[in-house]
mmCIF file of C-alpha atoms in Angstrom:
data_model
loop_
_atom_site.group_PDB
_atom_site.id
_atom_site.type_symbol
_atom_site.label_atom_id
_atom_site.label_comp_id
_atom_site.label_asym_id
_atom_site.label_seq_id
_atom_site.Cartn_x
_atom_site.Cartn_y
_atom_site.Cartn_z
ATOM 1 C CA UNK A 1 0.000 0.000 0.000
ATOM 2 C CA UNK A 2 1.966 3.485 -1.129
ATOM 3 C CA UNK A 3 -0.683 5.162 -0.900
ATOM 4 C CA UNK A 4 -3.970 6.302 1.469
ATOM 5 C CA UNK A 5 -5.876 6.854 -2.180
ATOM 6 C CA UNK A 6 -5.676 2.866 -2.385
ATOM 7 C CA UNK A 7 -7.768 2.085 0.458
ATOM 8 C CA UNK A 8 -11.475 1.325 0.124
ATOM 9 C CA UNK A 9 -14.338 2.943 2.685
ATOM 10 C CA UNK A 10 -13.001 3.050 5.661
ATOM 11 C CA UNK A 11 -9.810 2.674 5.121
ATOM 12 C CA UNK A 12 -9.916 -0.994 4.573
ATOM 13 C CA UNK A 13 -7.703 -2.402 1.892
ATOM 14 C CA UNK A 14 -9.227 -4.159 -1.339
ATOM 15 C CA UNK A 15 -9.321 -8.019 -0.549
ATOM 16 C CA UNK A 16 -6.548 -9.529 -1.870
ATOM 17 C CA UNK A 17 -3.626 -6.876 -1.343
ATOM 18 C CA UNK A 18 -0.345 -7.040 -0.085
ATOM 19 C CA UNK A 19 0.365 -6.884 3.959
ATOM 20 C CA UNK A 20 -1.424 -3.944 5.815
ATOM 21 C CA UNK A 21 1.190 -1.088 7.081
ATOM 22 C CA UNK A 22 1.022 -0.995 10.902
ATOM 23 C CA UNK A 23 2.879 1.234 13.311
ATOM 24 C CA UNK A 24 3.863 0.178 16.830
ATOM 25 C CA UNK A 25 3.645 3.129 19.677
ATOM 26 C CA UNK A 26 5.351 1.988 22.499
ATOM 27 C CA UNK A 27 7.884 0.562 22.946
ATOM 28 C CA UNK A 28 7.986 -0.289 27.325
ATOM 29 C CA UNK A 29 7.208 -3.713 28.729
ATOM 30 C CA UNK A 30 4.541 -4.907 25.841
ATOM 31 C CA UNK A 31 5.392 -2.894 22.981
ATOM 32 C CA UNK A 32 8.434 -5.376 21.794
ATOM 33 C CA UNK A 33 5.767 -8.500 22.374
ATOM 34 C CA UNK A 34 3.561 -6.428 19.677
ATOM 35 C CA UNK A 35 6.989 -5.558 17.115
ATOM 36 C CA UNK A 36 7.619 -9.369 17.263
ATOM 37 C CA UNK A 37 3.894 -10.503 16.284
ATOM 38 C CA UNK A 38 3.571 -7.741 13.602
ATOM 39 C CA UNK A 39 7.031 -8.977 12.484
ATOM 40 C CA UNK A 40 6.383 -12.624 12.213
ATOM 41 C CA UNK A 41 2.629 -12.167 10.316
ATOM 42 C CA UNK A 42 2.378 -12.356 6.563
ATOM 43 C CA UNK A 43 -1.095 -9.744 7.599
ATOM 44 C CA UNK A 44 1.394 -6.969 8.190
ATOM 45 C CA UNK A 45 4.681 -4.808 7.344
ATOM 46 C CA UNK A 46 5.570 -3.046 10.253
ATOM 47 C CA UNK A 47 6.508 0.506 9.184
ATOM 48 C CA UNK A 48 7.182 2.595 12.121
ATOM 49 C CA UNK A 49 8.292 1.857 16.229
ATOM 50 C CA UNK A 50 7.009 5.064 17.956
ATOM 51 C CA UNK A 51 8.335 6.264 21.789
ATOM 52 C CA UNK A 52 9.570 9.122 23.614
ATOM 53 C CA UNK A 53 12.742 7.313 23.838
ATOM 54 C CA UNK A 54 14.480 6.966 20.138
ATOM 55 C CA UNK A 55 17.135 4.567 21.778
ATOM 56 C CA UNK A 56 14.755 2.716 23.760
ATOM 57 C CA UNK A 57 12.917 1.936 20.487
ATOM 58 C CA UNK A 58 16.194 1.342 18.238
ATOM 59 C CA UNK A 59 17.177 -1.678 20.886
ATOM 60 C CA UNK A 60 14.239 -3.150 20.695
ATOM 61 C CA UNK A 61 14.497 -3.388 16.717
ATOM 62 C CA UNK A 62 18.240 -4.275 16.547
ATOM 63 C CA UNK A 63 20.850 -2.703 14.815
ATOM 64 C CA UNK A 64 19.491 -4.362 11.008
ATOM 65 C CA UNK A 65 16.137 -3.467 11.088
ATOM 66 C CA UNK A 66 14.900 -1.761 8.328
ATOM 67 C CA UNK A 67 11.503 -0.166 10.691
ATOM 68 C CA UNK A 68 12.129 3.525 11.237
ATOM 69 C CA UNK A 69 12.081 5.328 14.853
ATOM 70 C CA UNK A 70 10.655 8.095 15.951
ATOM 71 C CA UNK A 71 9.679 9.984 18.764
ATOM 72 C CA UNK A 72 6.875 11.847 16.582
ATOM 73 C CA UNK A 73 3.548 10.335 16.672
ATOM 74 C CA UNK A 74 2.576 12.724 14.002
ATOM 75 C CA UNK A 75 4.696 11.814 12.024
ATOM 76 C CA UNK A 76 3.651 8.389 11.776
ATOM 77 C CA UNK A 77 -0.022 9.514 11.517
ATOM 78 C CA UNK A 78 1.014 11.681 8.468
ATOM 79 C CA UNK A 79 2.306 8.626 6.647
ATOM 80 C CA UNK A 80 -0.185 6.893 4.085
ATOM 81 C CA UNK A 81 1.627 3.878 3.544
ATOM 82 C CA UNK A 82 0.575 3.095 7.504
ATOM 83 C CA UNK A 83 -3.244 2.011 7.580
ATOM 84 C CA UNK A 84 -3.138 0.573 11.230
ATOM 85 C CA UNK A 85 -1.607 1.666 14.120
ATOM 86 C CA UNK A 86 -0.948 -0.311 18.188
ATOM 87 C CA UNK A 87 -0.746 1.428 21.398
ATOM 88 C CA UNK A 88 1.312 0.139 24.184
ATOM 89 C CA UNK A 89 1.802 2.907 26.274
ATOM 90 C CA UNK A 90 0.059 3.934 29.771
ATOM 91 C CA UNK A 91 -3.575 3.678 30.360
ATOM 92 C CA UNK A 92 -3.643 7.765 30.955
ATOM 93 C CA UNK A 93 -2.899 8.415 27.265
ATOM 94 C CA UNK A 94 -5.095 5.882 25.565
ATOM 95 C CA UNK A 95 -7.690 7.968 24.340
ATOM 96 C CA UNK A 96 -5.803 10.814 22.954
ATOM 97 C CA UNK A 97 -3.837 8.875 21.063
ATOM 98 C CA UNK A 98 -6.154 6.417 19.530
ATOM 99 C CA UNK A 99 -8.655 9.438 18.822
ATOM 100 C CA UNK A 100 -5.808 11.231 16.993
ATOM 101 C CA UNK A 101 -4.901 8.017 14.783
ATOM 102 C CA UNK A 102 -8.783 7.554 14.197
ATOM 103 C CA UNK A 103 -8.936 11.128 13.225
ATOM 104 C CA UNK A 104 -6.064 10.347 10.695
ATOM 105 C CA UNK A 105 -8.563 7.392 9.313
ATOM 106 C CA UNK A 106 -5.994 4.696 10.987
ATOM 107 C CA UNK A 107 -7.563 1.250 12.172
ATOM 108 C CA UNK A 108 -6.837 0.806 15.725
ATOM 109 C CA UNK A 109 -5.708 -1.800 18.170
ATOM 110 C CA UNK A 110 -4.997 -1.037 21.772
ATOM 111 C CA UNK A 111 -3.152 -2.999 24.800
ATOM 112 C CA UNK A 112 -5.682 -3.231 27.974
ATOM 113 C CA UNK A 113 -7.376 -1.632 29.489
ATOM 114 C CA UNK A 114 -8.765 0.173 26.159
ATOM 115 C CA UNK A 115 -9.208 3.618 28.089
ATOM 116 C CA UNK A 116 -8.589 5.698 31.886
ATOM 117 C CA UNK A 117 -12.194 5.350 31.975
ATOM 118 C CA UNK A 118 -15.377 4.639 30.654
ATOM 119 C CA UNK A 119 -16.428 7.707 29.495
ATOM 120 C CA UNK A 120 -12.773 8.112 26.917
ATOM 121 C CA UNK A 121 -13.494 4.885 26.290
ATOM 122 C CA UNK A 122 -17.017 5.238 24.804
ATOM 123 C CA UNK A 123 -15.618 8.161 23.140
ATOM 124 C CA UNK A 124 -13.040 6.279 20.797
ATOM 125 C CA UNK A 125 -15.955 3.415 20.495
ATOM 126 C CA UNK A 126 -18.260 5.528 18.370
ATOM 127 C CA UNK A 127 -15.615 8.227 16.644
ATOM 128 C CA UNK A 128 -14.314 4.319 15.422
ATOM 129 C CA UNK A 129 -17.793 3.568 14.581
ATOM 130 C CA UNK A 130 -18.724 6.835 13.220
ATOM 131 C CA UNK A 131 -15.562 6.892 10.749
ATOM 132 C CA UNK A 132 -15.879 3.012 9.624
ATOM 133 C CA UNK A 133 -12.769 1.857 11.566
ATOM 134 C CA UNK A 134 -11.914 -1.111 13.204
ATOM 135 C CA UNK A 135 -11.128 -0.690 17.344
ATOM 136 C CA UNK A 136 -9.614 -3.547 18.911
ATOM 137 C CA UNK A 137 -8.154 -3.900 22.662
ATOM 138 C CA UNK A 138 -5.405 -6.005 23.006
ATOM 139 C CA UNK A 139 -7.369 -8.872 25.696
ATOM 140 C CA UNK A 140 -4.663 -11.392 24.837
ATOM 141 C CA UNK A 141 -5.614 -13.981 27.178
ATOM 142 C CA UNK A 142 -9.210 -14.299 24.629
ATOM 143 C CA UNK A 143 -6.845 -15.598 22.143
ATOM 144 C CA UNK A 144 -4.909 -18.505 24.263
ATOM 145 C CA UNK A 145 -5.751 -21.602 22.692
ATOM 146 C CA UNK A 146 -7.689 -22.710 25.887
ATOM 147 C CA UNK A 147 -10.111 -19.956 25.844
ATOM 148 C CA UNK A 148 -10.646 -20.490 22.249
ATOM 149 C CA UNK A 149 -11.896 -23.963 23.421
ATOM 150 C CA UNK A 150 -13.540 -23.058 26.549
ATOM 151 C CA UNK A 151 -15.923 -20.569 23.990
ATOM 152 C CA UNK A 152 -16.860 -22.985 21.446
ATOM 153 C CA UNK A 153 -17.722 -25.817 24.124
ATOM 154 C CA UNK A 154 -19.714 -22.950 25.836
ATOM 155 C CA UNK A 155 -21.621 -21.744 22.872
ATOM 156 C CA UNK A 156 -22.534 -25.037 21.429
ATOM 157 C CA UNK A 157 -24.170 -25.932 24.713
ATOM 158 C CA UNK A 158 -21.468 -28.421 26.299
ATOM 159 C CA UNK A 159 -21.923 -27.412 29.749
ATOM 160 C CA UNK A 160 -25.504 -26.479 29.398
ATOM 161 C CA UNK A 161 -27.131 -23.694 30.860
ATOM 162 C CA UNK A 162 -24.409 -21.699 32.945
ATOM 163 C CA UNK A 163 -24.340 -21.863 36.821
ATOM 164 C CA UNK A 164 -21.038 -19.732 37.884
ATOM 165 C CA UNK A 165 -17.623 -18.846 36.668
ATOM 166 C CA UNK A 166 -15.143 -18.760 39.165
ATOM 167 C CA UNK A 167 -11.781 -17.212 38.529
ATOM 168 C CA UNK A 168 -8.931 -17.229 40.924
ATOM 169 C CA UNK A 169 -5.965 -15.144 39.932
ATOM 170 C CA UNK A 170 -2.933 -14.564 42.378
ATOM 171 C CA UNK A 171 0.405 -14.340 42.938
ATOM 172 C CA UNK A 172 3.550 -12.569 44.572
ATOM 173 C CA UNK A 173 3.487 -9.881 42.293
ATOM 174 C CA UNK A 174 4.826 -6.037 41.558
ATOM 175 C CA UNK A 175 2.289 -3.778 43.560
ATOM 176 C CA UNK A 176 1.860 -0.994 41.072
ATOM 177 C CA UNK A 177 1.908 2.754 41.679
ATOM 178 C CA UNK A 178 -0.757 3.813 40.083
ATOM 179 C CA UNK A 179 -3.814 0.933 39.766
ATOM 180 C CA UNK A 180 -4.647 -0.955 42.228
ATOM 181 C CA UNK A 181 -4.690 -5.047 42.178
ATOM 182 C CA UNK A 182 -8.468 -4.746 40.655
ATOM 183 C CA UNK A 183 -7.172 -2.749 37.776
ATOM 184 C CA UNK A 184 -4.183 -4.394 37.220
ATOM 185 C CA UNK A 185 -5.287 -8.505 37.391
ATOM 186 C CA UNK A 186 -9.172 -8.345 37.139
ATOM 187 C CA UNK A 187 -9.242 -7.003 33.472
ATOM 188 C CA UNK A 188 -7.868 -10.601 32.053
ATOM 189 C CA UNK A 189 -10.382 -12.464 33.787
ATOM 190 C CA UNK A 190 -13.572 -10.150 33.163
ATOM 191 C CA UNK A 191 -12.402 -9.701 29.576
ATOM 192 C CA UNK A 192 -12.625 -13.756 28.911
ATOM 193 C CA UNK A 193 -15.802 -13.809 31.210
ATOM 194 C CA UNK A 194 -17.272 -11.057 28.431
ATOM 195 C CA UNK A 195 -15.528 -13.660 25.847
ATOM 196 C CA UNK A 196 -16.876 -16.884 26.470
ATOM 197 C CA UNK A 197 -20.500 -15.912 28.085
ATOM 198 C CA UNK A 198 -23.588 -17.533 25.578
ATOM 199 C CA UNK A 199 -25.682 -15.232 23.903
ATOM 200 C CA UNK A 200 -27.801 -13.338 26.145
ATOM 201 C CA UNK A 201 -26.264 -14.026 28.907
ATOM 202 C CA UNK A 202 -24.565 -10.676 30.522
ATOM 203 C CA UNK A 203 -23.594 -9.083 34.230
ATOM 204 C CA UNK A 204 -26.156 -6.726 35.743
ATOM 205 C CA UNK A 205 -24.622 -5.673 38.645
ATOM 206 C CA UNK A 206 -21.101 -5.999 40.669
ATOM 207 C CA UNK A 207 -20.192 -5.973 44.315
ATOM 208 C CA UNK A 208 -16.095 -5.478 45.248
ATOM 209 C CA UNK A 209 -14.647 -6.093 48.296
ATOM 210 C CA UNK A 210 -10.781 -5.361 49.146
ATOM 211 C CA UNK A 211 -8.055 -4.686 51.301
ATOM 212 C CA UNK A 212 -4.423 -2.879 51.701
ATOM 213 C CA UNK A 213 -2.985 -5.472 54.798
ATOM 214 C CA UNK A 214 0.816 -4.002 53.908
ATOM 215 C CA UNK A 215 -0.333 -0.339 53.727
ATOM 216 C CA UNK A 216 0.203 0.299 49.915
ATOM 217 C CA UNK A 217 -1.933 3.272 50.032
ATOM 218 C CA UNK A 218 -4.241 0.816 47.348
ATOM 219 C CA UNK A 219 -6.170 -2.423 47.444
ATOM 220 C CA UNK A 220 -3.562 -5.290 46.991
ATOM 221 C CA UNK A 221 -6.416 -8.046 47.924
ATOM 222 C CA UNK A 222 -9.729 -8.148 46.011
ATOM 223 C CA UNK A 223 -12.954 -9.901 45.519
ATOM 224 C CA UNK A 224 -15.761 -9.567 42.911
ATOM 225 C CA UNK A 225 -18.915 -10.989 42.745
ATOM 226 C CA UNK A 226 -20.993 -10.211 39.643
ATOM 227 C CA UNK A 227 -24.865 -10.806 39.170
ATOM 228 C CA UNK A 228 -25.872 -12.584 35.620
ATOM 229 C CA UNK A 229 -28.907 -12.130 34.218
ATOM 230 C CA UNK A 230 -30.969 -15.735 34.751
ATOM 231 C CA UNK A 231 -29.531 -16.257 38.007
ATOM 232 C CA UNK A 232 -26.184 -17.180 37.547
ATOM 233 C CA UNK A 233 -23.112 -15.676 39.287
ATOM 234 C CA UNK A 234 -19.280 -14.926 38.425
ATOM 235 C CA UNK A 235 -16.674 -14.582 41.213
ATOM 236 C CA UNK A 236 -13.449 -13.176 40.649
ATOM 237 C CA UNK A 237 -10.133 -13.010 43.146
ATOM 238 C CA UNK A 238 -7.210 -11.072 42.253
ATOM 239 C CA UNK A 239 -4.305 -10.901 45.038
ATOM 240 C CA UNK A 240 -1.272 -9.375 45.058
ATOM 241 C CA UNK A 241 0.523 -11.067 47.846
ATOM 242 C CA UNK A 242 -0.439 -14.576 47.595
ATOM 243 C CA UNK A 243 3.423 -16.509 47.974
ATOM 244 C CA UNK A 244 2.093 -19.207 45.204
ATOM 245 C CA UNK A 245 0.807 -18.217 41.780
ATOM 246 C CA UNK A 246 -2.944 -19.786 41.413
ATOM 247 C CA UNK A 247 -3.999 -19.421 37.556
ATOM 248 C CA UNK A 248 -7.777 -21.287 37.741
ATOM 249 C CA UNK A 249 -11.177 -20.757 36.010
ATOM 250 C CA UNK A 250 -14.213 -23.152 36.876
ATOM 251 C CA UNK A 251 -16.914 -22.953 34.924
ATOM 252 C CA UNK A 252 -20.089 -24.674 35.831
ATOM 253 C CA UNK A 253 -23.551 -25.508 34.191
ATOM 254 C CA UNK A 254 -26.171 -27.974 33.976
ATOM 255 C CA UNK A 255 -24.534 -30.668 32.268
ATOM 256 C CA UNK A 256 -20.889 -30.497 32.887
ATOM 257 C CA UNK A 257 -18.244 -28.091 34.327
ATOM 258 C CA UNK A 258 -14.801 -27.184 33.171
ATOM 259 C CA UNK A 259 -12.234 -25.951 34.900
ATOM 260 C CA UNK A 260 -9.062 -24.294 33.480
ATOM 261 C CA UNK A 261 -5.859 -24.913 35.047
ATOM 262 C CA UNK A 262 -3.705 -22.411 33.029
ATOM 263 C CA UNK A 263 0.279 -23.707 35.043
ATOM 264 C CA UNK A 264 -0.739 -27.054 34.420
ATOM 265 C CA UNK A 265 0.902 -27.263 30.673
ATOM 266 C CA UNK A 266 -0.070 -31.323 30.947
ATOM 267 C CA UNK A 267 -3.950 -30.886 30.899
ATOM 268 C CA UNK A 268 -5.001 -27.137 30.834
ATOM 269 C CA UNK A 269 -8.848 -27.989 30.290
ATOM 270 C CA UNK A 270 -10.605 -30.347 32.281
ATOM 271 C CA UNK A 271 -14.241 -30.898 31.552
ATOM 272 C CA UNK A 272 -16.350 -32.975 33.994
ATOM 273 C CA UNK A 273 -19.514 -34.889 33.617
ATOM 274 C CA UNK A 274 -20.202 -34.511 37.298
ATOM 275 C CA UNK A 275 -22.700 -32.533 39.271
ATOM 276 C CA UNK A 276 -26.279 -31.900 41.553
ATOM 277 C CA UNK A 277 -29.189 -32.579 39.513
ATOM 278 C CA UNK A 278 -32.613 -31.576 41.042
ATOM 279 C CA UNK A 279 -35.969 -33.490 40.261
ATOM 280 C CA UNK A 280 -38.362 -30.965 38.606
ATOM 281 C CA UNK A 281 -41.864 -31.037 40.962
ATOM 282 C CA UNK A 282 -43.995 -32.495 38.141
ATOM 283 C CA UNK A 283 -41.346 -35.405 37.725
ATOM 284 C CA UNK A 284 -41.995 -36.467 41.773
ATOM 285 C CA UNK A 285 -44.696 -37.642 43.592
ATOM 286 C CA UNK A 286 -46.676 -35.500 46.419
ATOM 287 C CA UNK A 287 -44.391 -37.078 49.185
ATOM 288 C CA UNK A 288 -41.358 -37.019 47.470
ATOM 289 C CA UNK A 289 -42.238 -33.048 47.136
ATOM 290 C CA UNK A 290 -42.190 -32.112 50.506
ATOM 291 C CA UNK A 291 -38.496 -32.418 50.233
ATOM 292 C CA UNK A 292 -36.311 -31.596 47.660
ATOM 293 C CA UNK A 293 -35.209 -34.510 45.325
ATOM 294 C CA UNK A 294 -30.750 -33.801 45.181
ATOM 295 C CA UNK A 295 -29.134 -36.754 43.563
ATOM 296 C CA UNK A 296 -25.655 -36.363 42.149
ATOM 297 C CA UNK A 297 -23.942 -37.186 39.069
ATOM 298 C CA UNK A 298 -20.881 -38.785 38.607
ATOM 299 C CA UNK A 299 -19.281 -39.239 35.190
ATOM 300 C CA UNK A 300 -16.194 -39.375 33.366
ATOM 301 C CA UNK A 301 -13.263 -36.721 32.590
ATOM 302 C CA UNK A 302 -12.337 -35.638 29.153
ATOM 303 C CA UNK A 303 -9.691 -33.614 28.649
ATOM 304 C CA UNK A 304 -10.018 -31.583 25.112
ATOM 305 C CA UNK A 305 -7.415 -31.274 22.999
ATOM 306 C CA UNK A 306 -5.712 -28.066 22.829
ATOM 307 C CA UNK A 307 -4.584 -25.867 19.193
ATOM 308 C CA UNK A 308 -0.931 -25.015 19.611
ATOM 309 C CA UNK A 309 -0.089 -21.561 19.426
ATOM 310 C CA UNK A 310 0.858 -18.082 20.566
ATOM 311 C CA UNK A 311 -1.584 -16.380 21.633
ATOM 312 C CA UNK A 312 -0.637 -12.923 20.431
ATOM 313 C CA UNK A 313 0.436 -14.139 16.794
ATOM 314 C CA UNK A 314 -3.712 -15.035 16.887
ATOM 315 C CA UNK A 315 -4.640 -11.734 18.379
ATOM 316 C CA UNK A 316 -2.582 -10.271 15.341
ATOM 317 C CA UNK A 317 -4.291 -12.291 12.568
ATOM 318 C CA UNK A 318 -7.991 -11.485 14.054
ATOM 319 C CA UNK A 319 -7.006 -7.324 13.401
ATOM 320 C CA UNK A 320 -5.809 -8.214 10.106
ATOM 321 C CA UNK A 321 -9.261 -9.718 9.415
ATOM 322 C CA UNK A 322 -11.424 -7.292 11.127
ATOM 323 C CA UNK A 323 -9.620 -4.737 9.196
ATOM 324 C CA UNK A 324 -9.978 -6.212 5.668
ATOM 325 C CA UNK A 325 -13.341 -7.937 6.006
ATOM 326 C CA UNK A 326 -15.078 -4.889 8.274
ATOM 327 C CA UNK A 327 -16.484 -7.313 10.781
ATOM 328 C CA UNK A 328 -16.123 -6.284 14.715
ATOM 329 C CA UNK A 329 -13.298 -8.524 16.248
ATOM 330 C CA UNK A 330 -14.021 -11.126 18.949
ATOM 331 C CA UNK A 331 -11.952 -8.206 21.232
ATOM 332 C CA UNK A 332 -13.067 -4.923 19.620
ATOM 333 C CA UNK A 333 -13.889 -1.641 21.231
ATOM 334 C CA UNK A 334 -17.038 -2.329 22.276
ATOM 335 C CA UNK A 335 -15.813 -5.215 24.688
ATOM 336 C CA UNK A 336 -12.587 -3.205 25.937
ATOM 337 C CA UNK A 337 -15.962 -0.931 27.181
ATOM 338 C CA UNK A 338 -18.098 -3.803 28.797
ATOM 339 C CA UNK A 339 -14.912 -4.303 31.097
ATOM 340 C CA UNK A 340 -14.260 -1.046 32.008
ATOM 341 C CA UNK A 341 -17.945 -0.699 32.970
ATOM 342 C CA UNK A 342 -17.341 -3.370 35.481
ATOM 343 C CA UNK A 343 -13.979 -2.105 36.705
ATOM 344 C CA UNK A 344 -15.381 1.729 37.348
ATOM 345 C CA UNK A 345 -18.460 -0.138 39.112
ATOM 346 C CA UNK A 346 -16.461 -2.365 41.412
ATOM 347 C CA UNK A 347 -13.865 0.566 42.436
ATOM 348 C CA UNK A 348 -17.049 2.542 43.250
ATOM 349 C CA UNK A 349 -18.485 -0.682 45.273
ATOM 350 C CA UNK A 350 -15.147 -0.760 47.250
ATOM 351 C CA UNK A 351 -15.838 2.831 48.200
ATOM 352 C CA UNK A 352 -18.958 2.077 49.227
ATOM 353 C CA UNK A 353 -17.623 -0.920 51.410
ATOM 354 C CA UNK A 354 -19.119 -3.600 48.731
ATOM 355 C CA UNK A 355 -22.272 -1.816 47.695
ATOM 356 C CA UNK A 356 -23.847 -3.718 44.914
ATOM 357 C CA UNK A 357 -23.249 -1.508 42.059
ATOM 358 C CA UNK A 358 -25.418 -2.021 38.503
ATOM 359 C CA UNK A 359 -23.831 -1.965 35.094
ATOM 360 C CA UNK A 360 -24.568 0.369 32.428
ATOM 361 C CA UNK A 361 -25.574 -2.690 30.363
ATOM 362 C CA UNK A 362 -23.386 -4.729 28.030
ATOM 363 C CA UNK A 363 -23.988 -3.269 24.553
#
């Protein structure tokens, strides 16, 4: 592509063209995981690595590289060969800098969470929408081959009608300066939650609870407990300070439940034919009614077999085809806003000493 005259409505190439120009801006802790991806995909030419700090960026490319530098994001806007553009740089200047690249008609992916708050956040959402762009947030963990799995046995009605998700996500980790642990973990775990829920299924409401035992000055310790609509409930527990990493996801329904083990390379997924079924009242006699009929289930253990591959190399291919086919990713901009519904909801339930709080609704 030479040229911004050569892209269709949109700015979406014509089917069939050559690798879509992308620009890197960034380039901290997850910038150089995006350079790599963009690198290694056929979807993309990687044109330009973008960050305050020219040297910073020139290491990360090598001393061959053929990607320019710079420390001017305009720049990079200002070049038409570049129809794409992915931010990896601090949650504060998110939305200024994907509004500017969707103001310069560039598609737009963005590392979690996808804004400060909700309110930038539905801002980029519908100038993307408004202009005929693609917005993506970078929920890399929707990509992993065992959430990839967990979805399609969801949505084709393995487990049956959903009971709870239960995510447990700890470890001795770096107590950041400027989110606390709810900001920090709980995004990976309500983004797949928002991944793999069935159709009309959706969180109403959210209740937080959390704690600062070493005096951080921010919750290190948290709990949430969100309300589904048809009953069903999702727990999350992010922790700082825990001295063993815990990286598990139960997921129960009516017929089976799965549980994700995600440091357990062996068997990741484990799906169970196991659980409490309950005699419906017209299935029982009137003696049997006058107390309930529990009778458990016990069946066998599969354990599914698993795609190989990097997760972010995936996350890469599913912009390349939002861009050129025009369809919303599985992660685009409208999910990066379901999660930071939750997340401003549960920070104001931990104000309110774990107040439910309700949702804006999941759009």
């Amino acid at each position: 592509m030479s040229s911004a005259t050569e892209l269709s409505a949109g700015g979406r190439p014509p089917a069939g063209e050559g690798p879509l120009g992308v620009a890197v801006i960034g380039a901290g802790y997850w910038g150089p995981n995006l350079v790599r991806n963009f690198q290694g995909s056929a979807s993309f030419r990687l044109r330009w690595l973008c960050d305050l700090d020219v040297n910073r960026a020139r290491k990360v490319l090598g001393g061959y590289s053929t990607v320019a530098t710079t420390d001017d994001y305009a720049e990079v806007l200002a070049d038409d060969s570049v129809a794409a553009v992915a931010i990896a740089t601090p949650a504060a200047t998110h939305k200024d800098l994907a509004l500017a690249a969707l103001e310069a008609g560039k598609h737009v992916l963005i590392e979690k969470p996808l804004a400060a708050t909700y309110a930038d956040g539905r801002i980029l959402v519908d100038e993307a929408e408004r202009r005929g762009l693609t917005l993506m947030c970078d929920h890399t963990y929707c990509y992993t081959p065992a959430v990839t799995k967990i979805r399609e046995l969801i949505h084709e009605g393995a487990l049956g009608e959903l009971h709870f998700f239960d995510s447990v996500r700890i470890n001795l980790g770096l107590v950041q300066r400027d989110v606390d642990v709810l900001w920090d973990l709980a995004p990976h775990d309500l983004s797949i939650l928002d991944a793999v829920l069935p159709e009309g299924v959706e969180p109403v409401a959210v209740a937080a609870h959390g704690a600062d035992p070493i005096g951080a000055g921010r919750a290190c310790v948290a709990y949430l407990t969100l309300r589904l609509n048809g009953g069903a409930i999702a727990h999350v527990h992010v922790n700082w300070l825990s001295p063993t990493k815990v990286r598990t996801t139960m997921i129960g329904g009516s017929k089976r439940t799965l549980v994700w083990d995600d440091l357990n390379p062996a068997q990741r997924v484990s799906l169970f034919d196991r659980g409490v079924d309950l005699a419906a009242a017209s299935e029982i006699g009137a003696e049997a009614r006058r107390e309930m009929q529990v009778s458990y289930r016990t069946g066998d253990m599969t354990a599914p077999a698993l795609a190989e591959r990097e997760a972010l190399g995936a996350m890469v291919e599913e912009f390349a085809s939002a861009i050129r086919t025009g369809r919303a990713p599985l992660t685009d901009g409208r999910a990066g806003l379901r999660v930071l519904d939750v997340l401003e909801a549960a920070s104001r339930s931990l104000e309110f000493q774990g107040a439910v709080v309700g949702l804006k609704g999941w759009e």
